[in-house]
Amino acid sequence: MKKIVTAFNPKKSLGFLVILILFCSLGAQAQYFGQNKVRYKNLKFKVYETPHFDLYYYTKNDSLIKEFAKESEAWYALHQQIFRDTFKKPNPIILYGNSPEFQQTTAIGGEIGVGTGALQKA
């Protein structure tokens, strides 16, 4: 009498199913970026370039942007002296006028809380 070998193994099939579900859920998360956020205003960003930063802003106060650029370069010089590190290309800095406009951004995926990744000067 010959043994019949079956290809179905419940333990292996369950492991394959779990891995398949994980890969499918990762793909679904990647498709979320920039979707389903309410945008009340269409902000027209301009770019102010410095040697080490690209400042993205939409405010009309150019003197404030120039002052921010000067302070950013000063902090970069301090960072470079302490850590002995340099930027290979200019880093982007996105400036917003207030917290609600920051929360509408599509540069960061998902919902943004009140204190997420921003500094605000009163």
Short mmCIF file of N, CA, C and O in Angstrom, two decimals:
data_model
loop_
_atom_site.label_atom_id
_atom_site.label_comp_id
_atom_site.label_asym_id
_atom_site.label_seq_id
_atom_site.Cartn_x
_atom_site.Cartn_y
_atom_site.Cartn_z
N MET A 1 0.82 -1.17 0.00
CA MET A 1 0.00 0.00 0.00
C MET A 1 0.88 1.25 0.00
O MET A 1 1.81 1.36 0.77
N LYS A 2 0.55 2.21 -0.86
CA LYS A 2 1.32 3.44 -0.95
C LYS A 2 0.70 4.51 -0.07
O LYS A 2 -0.51 4.60 0.05
N LYS A 3 1.59 5.34 0.49
CA LYS A 3 1.10 6.47 1.28
C LYS A 3 0.75 7.61 0.34
O LYS A 3 1.45 7.88 -0.63
N ILE A 4 -0.31 8.29 0.67
CA ILE A 4 -0.71 9.46 -0.11
C ILE A 4 -0.20 10.69 0.63
O ILE A 4 -0.50 10.91 1.79
N VAL A 5 0.59 11.47 -0.07
CA VAL A 5 1.16 12.68 0.52
C VAL A 5 0.26 13.85 0.13
O VAL A 5 -0.02 14.08 -1.04
N THR A 6 -0.17 14.56 1.13
CA THR A 6 -1.02 15.72 0.85
C THR A 6 -0.18 16.99 0.95
O THR A 6 0.74 17.08 1.76
N ALA A 7 -0.52 17.97 0.17
CA ALA A 7 0.21 19.23 0.16
C ALA A 7 -0.33 20.19 1.21
O ALA A 7 0.26 21.21 1.50
N PHE A 8 -1.46 19.90 1.79
CA PHE A 8 -2.07 20.80 2.76
C PHE A 8 -1.53 20.53 4.15
O PHE A 8 -1.65 19.44 4.68
N ASN A 9 -0.90 21.53 4.72
CA ASN A 9 -0.41 21.45 6.10
C ASN A 9 -1.01 22.64 6.84
O ASN A 9 -0.69 23.79 6.54
N PRO A 10 -1.89 22.41 7.81
CA PRO A 10 -2.59 23.52 8.48
C PRO A 10 -1.65 24.52 9.14
O PRO A 10 -1.89 25.72 9.09
N LYS A 11 -0.55 24.07 9.72
CA LYS A 11 0.37 25.00 10.40
C LYS A 11 1.06 25.92 9.39
O LYS A 11 1.17 27.11 9.59
N LYS A 12 1.52 25.36 8.28
CA LYS A 12 2.18 26.16 7.26
C LYS A 12 1.19 27.11 6.58
O LYS A 12 1.51 28.25 6.28
N SER A 13 -0.01 26.64 6.35
CA SER A 13 -1.02 27.47 5.69
C SER A 13 -1.41 28.64 6.58
O SER A 13 -1.62 29.75 6.09
N LEU A 14 -1.51 28.42 7.88
CA LEU A 14 -1.85 29.49 8.81
C LEU A 14 -0.74 30.54 8.85
O LEU A 14 -1.00 31.74 8.82
N GLY A 15 0.50 30.12 8.87
CA GLY A 15 1.64 31.04 8.85
C GLY A 15 1.68 31.85 7.57
O GLY A 15 1.91 33.07 7.60
N PHE A 16 1.41 31.21 6.45
CA PHE A 16 1.38 31.91 5.17
C PHE A 16 0.26 32.95 5.15
O PHE A 16 0.43 34.06 4.67
N LEU A 17 -0.89 32.58 5.70
CA LEU A 17 -2.03 33.50 5.75
C LEU A 17 -1.72 34.73 6.61
O LEU A 17 -2.05 35.85 6.22
N VAL A 18 -1.07 34.54 7.74
CA VAL A 18 -0.70 35.65 8.62
C VAL A 18 0.28 36.59 7.91
O VAL A 18 0.12 37.81 7.93
N ILE A 19 1.27 36.04 7.24
CA ILE A 19 2.25 36.85 6.50
C ILE A 19 1.57 37.60 5.37
O ILE A 19 1.83 38.79 5.14
N LEU A 20 0.65 36.95 4.67
CA LEU A 20 -0.08 37.60 3.59
C LEU A 20 -0.91 38.77 4.10
O LEU A 20 -0.92 39.85 3.50
N ILE A 21 -1.56 38.60 5.22
CA ILE A 21 -2.37 39.69 5.81
C ILE A 21 -1.48 40.85 6.22
O ILE A 21 -1.83 42.02 6.01
N LEU A 22 -0.31 40.59 6.80
CA LEU A 22 0.61 41.66 7.20
C LEU A 22 1.08 42.46 5.99
O LEU A 22 1.10 43.70 6.02
N PHE A 23 1.45 41.79 4.92
CA PHE A 23 1.90 42.50 3.72
C PHE A 23 0.78 43.33 3.10
O PHE A 23 1.00 44.43 2.63
N CYS A 24 -0.42 42.80 3.11
CA CYS A 24 -1.55 43.56 2.55
C CYS A 24 -1.85 44.80 3.38
O CYS A 24 -2.15 45.85 2.85
N SER A 25 -1.76 44.68 4.70
CA SER A 25 -2.05 45.84 5.55
C SER A 25 -0.96 46.91 5.42
O SER A 25 -1.25 48.10 5.51
N LEU A 26 0.29 46.52 5.20
CA LEU A 26 1.36 47.51 5.00
C LEU A 26 1.14 48.29 3.71
O LEU A 26 1.36 49.49 3.66
N GLY A 27 0.69 47.63 2.68
CA GLY A 27 0.41 48.30 1.42
C GLY A 27 -0.74 49.28 1.55
O GLY A 27 -0.72 50.36 0.97
N ALA A 28 -1.73 48.95 2.33
CA ALA A 28 -2.87 49.85 2.52
C ALA A 28 -2.45 51.10 3.27
O ALA A 28 -2.92 52.19 2.99
N GLN A 29 -1.56 50.99 4.24
CA GLN A 29 -1.08 52.15 4.99
C GLN A 29 -0.27 53.08 4.11
O GLN A 29 -0.34 54.30 4.26
N ALA A 30 0.47 52.56 3.17
CA ALA A 30 1.30 53.39 2.29
C ALA A 30 0.44 54.25 1.38
O ALA A 30 0.87 55.31 0.93
N GLN A 31 -0.78 53.86 1.10
CA GLN A 31 -1.65 54.62 0.21
C GLN A 31 -2.36 55.77 0.91
O GLN A 31 -3.08 56.52 0.29
N TYR A 32 -2.18 55.95 2.22
CA TYR A 32 -2.90 56.98 2.97
C TYR A 32 -2.32 58.36 2.77
O TYR A 32 -3.04 59.35 2.88
N PHE A 33 -1.05 58.50 2.45
CA PHE A 33 -0.36 59.78 2.46
C PHE A 33 -1.11 60.85 1.67
O PHE A 33 -1.42 60.68 0.51
N GLY A 34 -1.41 61.96 2.33
CA GLY A 34 -1.99 63.11 1.67
C GLY A 34 -3.48 63.02 1.38
O GLY A 34 -4.03 63.92 0.76
N GLN A 35 -4.14 61.99 1.83
CA GLN A 35 -5.56 61.84 1.54
C GLN A 35 -6.39 62.11 2.78
O GLN A 35 -5.92 61.99 3.90
N ASN A 36 -7.64 62.47 2.56
CA ASN A 36 -8.64 62.61 3.61
C ASN A 36 -8.34 63.69 4.62
O ASN A 36 -8.80 63.62 5.74
N LYS A 37 -7.58 64.70 4.27
CA LYS A 37 -7.37 65.83 5.16
C LYS A 37 -8.16 67.00 4.63
O LYS A 37 -8.16 67.29 3.45
N VAL A 38 -8.85 67.67 5.53
CA VAL A 38 -9.61 68.84 5.14
C VAL A 38 -8.65 70.01 4.97
O VAL A 38 -7.84 70.29 5.83
N ARG A 39 -8.76 70.67 3.83
CA ARG A 39 -7.93 71.84 3.56
C ARG A 39 -8.86 73.02 3.32
O ARG A 39 -9.59 73.05 2.34
N TYR A 40 -8.81 73.97 4.24
CA TYR A 40 -9.70 75.11 4.14
C TYR A 40 -9.14 76.20 3.23
O TYR A 40 -9.88 76.95 2.65
N LYS A 41 -7.82 76.29 3.14
CA LYS A 41 -7.16 77.29 2.31
C LYS A 41 -6.13 76.62 1.43
O LYS A 41 -5.51 75.65 1.83
N ASN A 42 -5.93 77.18 0.26
CA ASN A 42 -4.86 76.73 -0.61
C ASN A 42 -3.71 77.71 -0.43
O ASN A 42 -3.77 78.84 -0.91
N LEU A 43 -2.68 77.31 0.30
CA LEU A 43 -1.57 78.19 0.63
C LEU A 43 -0.56 78.22 -0.52
O LEU A 43 -0.15 77.18 -1.02
N LYS A 44 -0.16 79.39 -0.93
CA LYS A 44 0.80 79.57 -2.02
C LYS A 44 2.20 79.74 -1.42
O LYS A 44 2.59 80.83 -1.00
N PHE A 45 2.95 78.65 -1.37
CA PHE A 45 4.27 78.67 -0.75
C PHE A 45 5.32 79.26 -1.69
O PHE A 45 5.29 79.02 -2.90
N LYS A 46 6.24 80.00 -1.11
CA LYS A 46 7.43 80.50 -1.81
C LYS A 46 8.63 79.88 -1.13
O LYS A 46 8.53 79.37 -0.01
N VAL A 47 9.78 79.92 -1.78
CA VAL A 47 10.99 79.33 -1.22
C VAL A 47 12.05 80.41 -1.07
O VAL A 47 12.35 81.14 -2.00
N TYR A 48 12.61 80.49 0.15
CA TYR A 48 13.74 81.37 0.42
C TYR A 48 14.94 80.46 0.66
O TYR A 48 14.95 79.68 1.61
N GLU A 49 15.94 80.53 -0.20
CA GLU A 49 17.08 79.61 -0.13
C GLU A 49 18.24 80.25 0.62
O GLU A 49 18.57 81.41 0.39
N THR A 50 18.83 79.47 1.52
CA THR A 50 20.06 79.85 2.21
C THR A 50 21.09 78.78 1.88
O THR A 50 20.75 77.76 1.26
N PRO A 51 22.34 78.94 2.29
CA PRO A 51 23.33 77.91 1.97
C PRO A 51 23.00 76.52 2.52
O PRO A 51 23.36 75.52 1.91
N HIS A 52 22.29 76.43 3.65
CA HIS A 52 22.04 75.13 4.27
C HIS A 52 20.57 74.78 4.43
O HIS A 52 20.25 73.69 4.89
N PHE A 53 19.66 75.71 4.09
CA PHE A 53 18.23 75.46 4.28
C PHE A 53 17.43 75.99 3.09
O PHE A 53 17.81 76.96 2.45
N ASP A 54 16.29 75.35 2.85
CA ASP A 54 15.27 75.86 1.94
C ASP A 54 14.05 76.16 2.82
O ASP A 54 13.43 75.24 3.36
N LEU A 55 13.74 77.43 2.98
CA LEU A 55 12.61 77.84 3.82
C LEU A 55 11.37 77.99 2.96
O LEU A 55 11.34 78.81 2.04
N TYR A 56 10.36 77.19 3.24
CA TYR A 56 9.09 77.27 2.54
C TYR A 56 8.14 78.11 3.40
O TYR A 56 7.90 77.79 4.55
N TYR A 57 7.58 79.17 2.82
CA TYR A 57 6.72 80.08 3.58
C TYR A 57 5.64 80.64 2.67
O TYR A 57 5.75 80.60 1.45
N TYR A 58 4.60 81.17 3.26
CA TYR A 58 3.54 81.79 2.49
C TYR A 58 3.16 83.17 3.03
O TYR A 58 2.31 83.85 2.45
N THR A 59 3.77 83.57 4.11
CA THR A 59 3.45 84.88 4.69
C THR A 59 4.02 86.00 3.83
O THR A 59 4.95 85.79 3.05
N LYS A 60 3.49 87.18 3.99
CA LYS A 60 3.95 88.32 3.21
C LYS A 60 5.01 89.13 3.93
O LYS A 60 5.52 90.09 3.39
N ASN A 61 5.36 88.74 5.14
CA ASN A 61 6.34 89.46 5.94
C ASN A 61 7.75 88.96 5.61
O ASN A 61 8.27 88.05 6.25
N ASP A 62 8.38 89.56 4.60
CA ASP A 62 9.70 89.12 4.15
C ASP A 62 10.79 89.38 5.20
O ASP A 62 11.76 88.63 5.28
N SER A 63 10.65 90.42 6.00
CA SER A 63 11.66 90.70 7.02
C SER A 63 11.69 89.60 8.07
O SER A 63 12.75 89.24 8.57
N LEU A 64 10.52 89.04 8.40
CA LEU A 64 10.46 87.94 9.36
C LEU A 64 11.15 86.70 8.79
O LEU A 64 11.89 86.01 9.51
N ILE A 65 10.96 86.43 7.51
CA ILE A 65 11.59 85.27 6.87
C ILE A 65 13.10 85.44 6.82
O ILE A 65 13.86 84.50 7.09
N LYS A 66 13.57 86.64 6.50
CA LYS A 66 15.01 86.90 6.46
C LYS A 66 15.64 86.74 7.85
O LYS A 66 16.74 86.20 7.98
N GLU A 67 14.93 87.20 8.87
CA GLU A 67 15.42 87.04 10.25
C GLU A 67 15.47 85.56 10.64
O GLU A 67 16.42 85.10 11.25
N PHE A 68 14.44 84.81 10.26
CA PHE A 68 14.42 83.38 10.54
C PHE A 68 15.56 82.66 9.81
O PHE A 68 16.20 81.77 10.37
N ALA A 69 15.82 83.06 8.58
CA ALA A 69 16.91 82.46 7.81
C ALA A 69 18.26 82.74 8.47
O ALA A 69 19.12 81.86 8.56
N LYS A 70 18.44 83.96 8.95
CA LYS A 70 19.69 84.33 9.64
C LYS A 70 19.88 83.51 10.91
O LYS A 70 20.96 82.98 11.18
N GLU A 71 18.80 83.36 11.69
CA GLU A 71 18.86 82.56 12.92
C GLU A 71 19.11 81.08 12.61
O GLU A 71 19.85 80.40 13.32
N SER A 72 18.51 80.57 11.54
CA SER A 72 18.72 79.17 11.15
C SER A 72 20.18 78.91 10.81
O SER A 72 20.76 77.89 11.22
N GLU A 73 20.79 79.82 10.07
CA GLU A 73 22.20 79.67 9.72
C GLU A 73 23.10 79.78 10.95
O GLU A 73 24.11 79.08 11.05
N ALA A 74 22.72 80.63 11.90
CA ALA A 74 23.50 80.75 13.15
C ALA A 74 23.42 79.44 13.94
O ALA A 74 24.43 78.97 14.47
N TRP A 75 22.23 78.85 14.02
CA TRP A 75 22.09 77.56 14.71
C TRP A 75 22.83 76.45 13.97
O TRP A 75 23.38 75.55 14.59
N TYR A 76 22.86 76.52 12.65
CA TYR A 76 23.61 75.53 11.88
C TYR A 76 25.11 75.64 12.20
O TYR A 76 25.78 74.62 12.38
N ALA A 77 25.63 76.85 12.29
CA ALA A 77 27.05 77.04 12.62
C ALA A 77 27.36 76.46 14.00
O ALA A 77 28.39 75.81 14.19
N LEU A 78 26.46 76.68 14.95
CA LEU A 78 26.65 76.12 16.29
C LEU A 78 26.60 74.59 16.25
O LEU A 78 27.44 73.91 16.86
N HIS A 79 25.64 74.05 15.53
CA HIS A 79 25.52 72.60 15.37
C HIS A 79 26.80 72.01 14.75
O HIS A 79 27.29 70.98 15.18
N GLN A 80 27.31 72.70 13.74
CA GLN A 80 28.51 72.22 13.05
C GLN A 80 29.72 72.22 13.98
O GLN A 80 30.54 71.30 13.95
N GLN A 81 29.86 73.23 14.83
CA GLN A 81 30.98 73.30 15.76
C GLN A 81 30.90 72.21 16.81
O GLN A 81 31.91 71.60 17.16
N ILE A 82 29.71 71.96 17.32
CA ILE A 82 29.56 70.98 18.41
C ILE A 82 29.65 69.55 17.90
O ILE A 82 30.39 68.73 18.44
N PHE A 83 28.92 69.24 16.83
CA PHE A 83 28.84 67.86 16.37
C PHE A 83 29.81 67.51 15.25
O PHE A 83 29.89 66.36 14.85
N ARG A 84 30.51 68.50 14.72
CA ARG A 84 31.45 68.28 13.62
C ARG A 84 30.77 67.55 12.46
O ARG A 84 31.25 66.56 11.93
N ASP A 85 29.60 68.06 12.10
CA ASP A 85 28.77 67.44 11.08
C ASP A 85 28.29 68.52 10.11
O ASP A 85 28.10 69.66 10.49
N THR A 86 28.11 68.16 8.86
CA THR A 86 27.61 69.10 7.86
C THR A 86 26.45 68.48 7.10
O THR A 86 26.31 67.26 7.04
N PHE A 87 25.63 69.33 6.50
CA PHE A 87 24.54 68.86 5.65
C PHE A 87 25.09 68.70 4.24
O PHE A 87 25.81 69.55 3.75
N LYS A 88 24.73 67.62 3.59
CA LYS A 88 25.18 67.40 2.20
C LYS A 88 24.35 68.20 1.21
O LYS A 88 24.82 68.54 0.14
N LYS A 89 23.11 68.47 1.56
CA LYS A 89 22.23 69.27 0.71
C LYS A 89 21.35 70.13 1.62
O LYS A 89 21.19 69.81 2.80
N PRO A 90 20.79 71.19 1.11
CA PRO A 90 19.95 72.05 1.95
C PRO A 90 18.74 71.29 2.51
O PRO A 90 18.09 70.53 1.81
N ASN A 91 18.46 71.51 3.79
CA ASN A 91 17.32 70.87 4.45
C ASN A 91 16.10 71.76 4.35
O ASN A 91 16.20 72.98 4.51
N PRO A 92 14.93 71.18 4.10
CA PRO A 92 13.72 71.99 4.03
C PRO A 92 13.18 72.34 5.41
O PRO A 92 13.23 71.52 6.33
N ILE A 93 12.71 73.57 5.56
CA ILE A 93 11.98 74.00 6.75
C ILE A 93 10.68 74.62 6.24
O ILE A 93 10.70 75.52 5.42
N ILE A 94 9.56 74.10 6.73
CA ILE A 94 8.25 74.61 6.31
C ILE A 94 7.70 75.47 7.44
O ILE A 94 7.56 75.01 8.56
N LEU A 95 7.41 76.72 7.13
CA LEU A 95 6.91 77.67 8.12
C LEU A 95 5.41 77.89 7.92
O LEU A 95 4.97 78.14 6.80
N TYR A 96 4.67 77.80 9.01
CA TYR A 96 3.22 78.04 8.98
C TYR A 96 2.90 79.22 9.87
O TYR A 96 3.59 79.49 10.86
N GLY A 97 1.82 79.92 9.56
CA GLY A 97 1.43 81.10 10.31
C GLY A 97 0.72 80.78 11.62
O GLY A 97 0.81 81.55 12.58
N ASN A 98 0.04 79.63 11.69
CA ASN A 98 -0.68 79.26 12.92
C ASN A 98 -0.89 77.75 12.95
O ASN A 98 -0.64 77.04 11.98
N SER A 99 -1.37 77.28 14.09
CA SER A 99 -1.53 75.85 14.31
C SER A 99 -2.59 75.22 13.40
O SER A 99 -2.36 74.13 12.86
N PRO A 100 -3.75 75.82 13.18
CA PRO A 100 -4.73 75.18 12.29
C PRO A 100 -4.22 74.98 10.87
O PRO A 100 -4.51 73.98 10.23
N GLU A 101 -3.44 75.93 10.37
CA GLU A 101 -2.89 75.76 9.02
C GLU A 101 -1.83 74.66 9.00
O GLU A 101 -1.71 73.93 8.02
N PHE A 102 -1.08 74.52 10.08
CA PHE A 102 -0.11 73.42 10.18
C PHE A 102 -0.82 72.07 10.21
O PHE A 102 -0.38 71.11 9.59
N GLN A 103 -1.96 71.99 10.89
CA GLN A 103 -2.68 70.73 11.00
C GLN A 103 -3.31 70.30 9.68
O GLN A 103 -3.65 69.15 9.51
N GLN A 104 -3.43 71.20 8.72
CA GLN A 104 -3.98 70.86 7.41
C GLN A 104 -2.92 70.36 6.44
O GLN A 104 -3.24 69.97 5.32
N THR A 105 -1.66 70.35 6.84
CA THR A 105 -0.59 69.99 5.92
C THR A 105 -0.69 68.55 5.44
O THR A 105 -1.19 67.68 6.15
N THR A 106 -0.23 68.32 4.22
CA THR A 106 -0.14 66.96 3.71
C THR A 106 1.31 66.51 3.65
O THR A 106 1.61 65.45 3.11
N ALA A 107 2.22 67.31 4.23
CA ALA A 107 3.63 66.92 4.28
C ALA A 107 3.86 65.81 5.31
O ALA A 107 4.83 65.07 5.22
N ILE A 108 2.96 65.70 6.28
CA ILE A 108 3.03 64.66 7.31
C ILE A 108 1.75 63.85 7.20
O ILE A 108 0.66 64.42 7.21
N GLY A 109 1.86 62.53 7.10
CA GLY A 109 0.68 61.69 6.98
C GLY A 109 -0.02 61.52 8.31
O GLY A 109 0.58 61.61 9.37
N GLY A 110 -1.31 61.28 8.27
CA GLY A 110 -2.09 61.02 9.48
C GLY A 110 -2.54 62.31 10.16
O GLY A 110 -2.28 63.41 9.70
N GLU A 111 -3.24 62.11 11.26
CA GLU A 111 -3.73 63.26 12.02
C GLU A 111 -2.59 63.88 12.81
O GLU A 111 -1.72 63.20 13.33
N ILE A 112 -2.61 65.20 12.93
CA ILE A 112 -1.56 65.93 13.64
C ILE A 112 -2.15 66.48 14.92
O ILE A 112 -3.16 67.19 14.90
N GLY A 113 -1.50 66.17 16.04
CA GLY A 113 -1.95 66.67 17.33
C GLY A 113 -1.52 68.11 17.54
O GLY A 113 -0.87 68.73 16.70
N VAL A 114 -1.86 68.66 18.68
CA VAL A 114 -1.60 70.07 18.98
C VAL A 114 -0.10 70.38 19.01
O VAL A 114 0.34 71.39 18.49
N GLY A 115 0.74 69.52 19.58
CA GLY A 115 2.16 69.83 19.72
C GLY A 115 3.08 69.02 18.83
O GLY A 115 4.24 68.87 19.13
N THR A 116 2.59 68.47 17.75
CA THR A 116 3.39 67.59 16.91
C THR A 116 4.37 68.35 16.04
O THR A 116 3.96 69.14 15.19
N GLY A 117 5.66 68.15 16.25
CA GLY A 117 6.70 68.60 15.37
C GLY A 117 6.72 70.06 14.99
O GLY A 117 7.15 70.38 13.91
N ALA A 118 6.27 70.93 15.86
CA ALA A 118 6.25 72.34 15.49
C ALA A 118 6.58 73.22 16.69
O ALA A 118 6.29 72.87 17.82
N LEU A 119 7.16 74.34 16.41
CA LEU A 119 7.38 75.37 17.40
C LEU A 119 6.56 76.57 17.00
O LEU A 119 6.45 76.90 15.83
N GLN A 120 6.01 77.23 17.97
CA GLN A 120 5.17 78.37 17.64
C GLN A 120 5.59 79.55 18.49
O GLN A 120 5.74 79.45 19.70
N LYS A 121 5.81 80.67 17.85
CA LYS A 121 6.20 81.88 18.56
C LYS A 121 4.96 82.76 18.69
O LYS A 121 4.31 83.09 17.71
N ALA A 122 4.64 83.14 19.92
CA ALA A 122 3.45 83.96 20.15
C ALA A 122 3.70 85.41 19.82
O ALA A 122 4.74 85.93 19.81
#
